[in-house]
């Protein structure tokens, strides 16, 4: 019998290693609550309380950073916009100074069906705020988490709502 060339042995070993690594990653993702989503990742000091994934905690970090820097675009990117376009106003920055005061804590409380949370933020200066957090699409499909911030703008244009016909 002939032995296979060393190149084939090494190639087969490398393919096996890649398959094993990918399988391990998928198992880890299932245990950790899903594959990474399009939630932005920000570095900002935060103490997390309650059961939160790294994506959820990261979303609150980005929120605090956007508040502290008074960044309308960053806050807009975090907004839950399924009900329509969202406008960020000065009211949304009422805790900007609180966000700059130091390390905040966020307590995550599950409200409904594993995809709606209330997040109570206690800022370093003891000011508090509660924001809603939800997934934008069907849970389990690695949908991005978003925050209920801003004001949903009324839809303009298009036909007016239908009026019921008289009977």
PDB file of C-alpha atoms in Angstrom, residues 62-78 88 93 96 100:
ATOM      1  CA  UNK A  62     -23.403  53.272  22.785  1.00  0.00           C
ATOM      2  CA  UNK A  63     -26.473  55.083  24.128  1.00  0.00           C
ATOM      3  CA  UNK A  64     -24.500  56.563  27.030  1.00  0.00           C
ATOM      4  CA  UNK A  65     -21.677  57.582  24.716  1.00  0.00           C
ATOM      5  CA  UNK A  66     -24.111  59.222  22.262  1.00  0.00           C
ATOM      6  CA  UNK A  67     -25.725  61.111  25.163  1.00  0.00           C
ATOM      7  CA  UNK A  68     -22.400  62.258  26.579  1.00  0.00           C
ATOM      8  CA  UNK A  69     -21.162  63.486  23.185  1.00  0.00           C
ATOM      9  CA  UNK A  70     -24.556  64.927  22.211  1.00  0.00           C
ATOM     10  CA  UNK A  71     -24.322  62.885  18.989  1.00  0.00           C
ATOM     11  CA  UNK A  72     -27.662  63.021  17.142  1.00  0.00           C
ATOM     12  CA  UNK A  73     -26.524  60.610  14.413  1.00  0.00           C
ATOM     13  CA  UNK A  74     -25.343  57.988  16.884  1.00  0.00           C
ATOM     14  CA  UNK A  75     -28.571  58.236  18.876  1.00  0.00           C
ATOM     15  CA  UNK A  76     -30.580  57.981  15.647  1.00  0.00           C
ATOM     16  CA  UNK A  77     -28.726  54.764  14.764  1.00  0.00           C
ATOM     17  CA  UNK A  78     -29.784  53.202  18.083  1.00  0.00           C
ATOM     18  CA  UNK A  88     -34.091  63.013  17.838  1.00  0.00           C
ATOM     19  CA  UNK A  93     -30.395  64.656  25.511  1.00  0.00           C
ATOM     20  CA  UNK A  96     -26.249  64.217  28.587  1.00  0.00           C
ATOM     21  CA  UNK A 100     -20.626  62.373  31.442  1.00  0.00           C
TER      22      UNK A 100
END
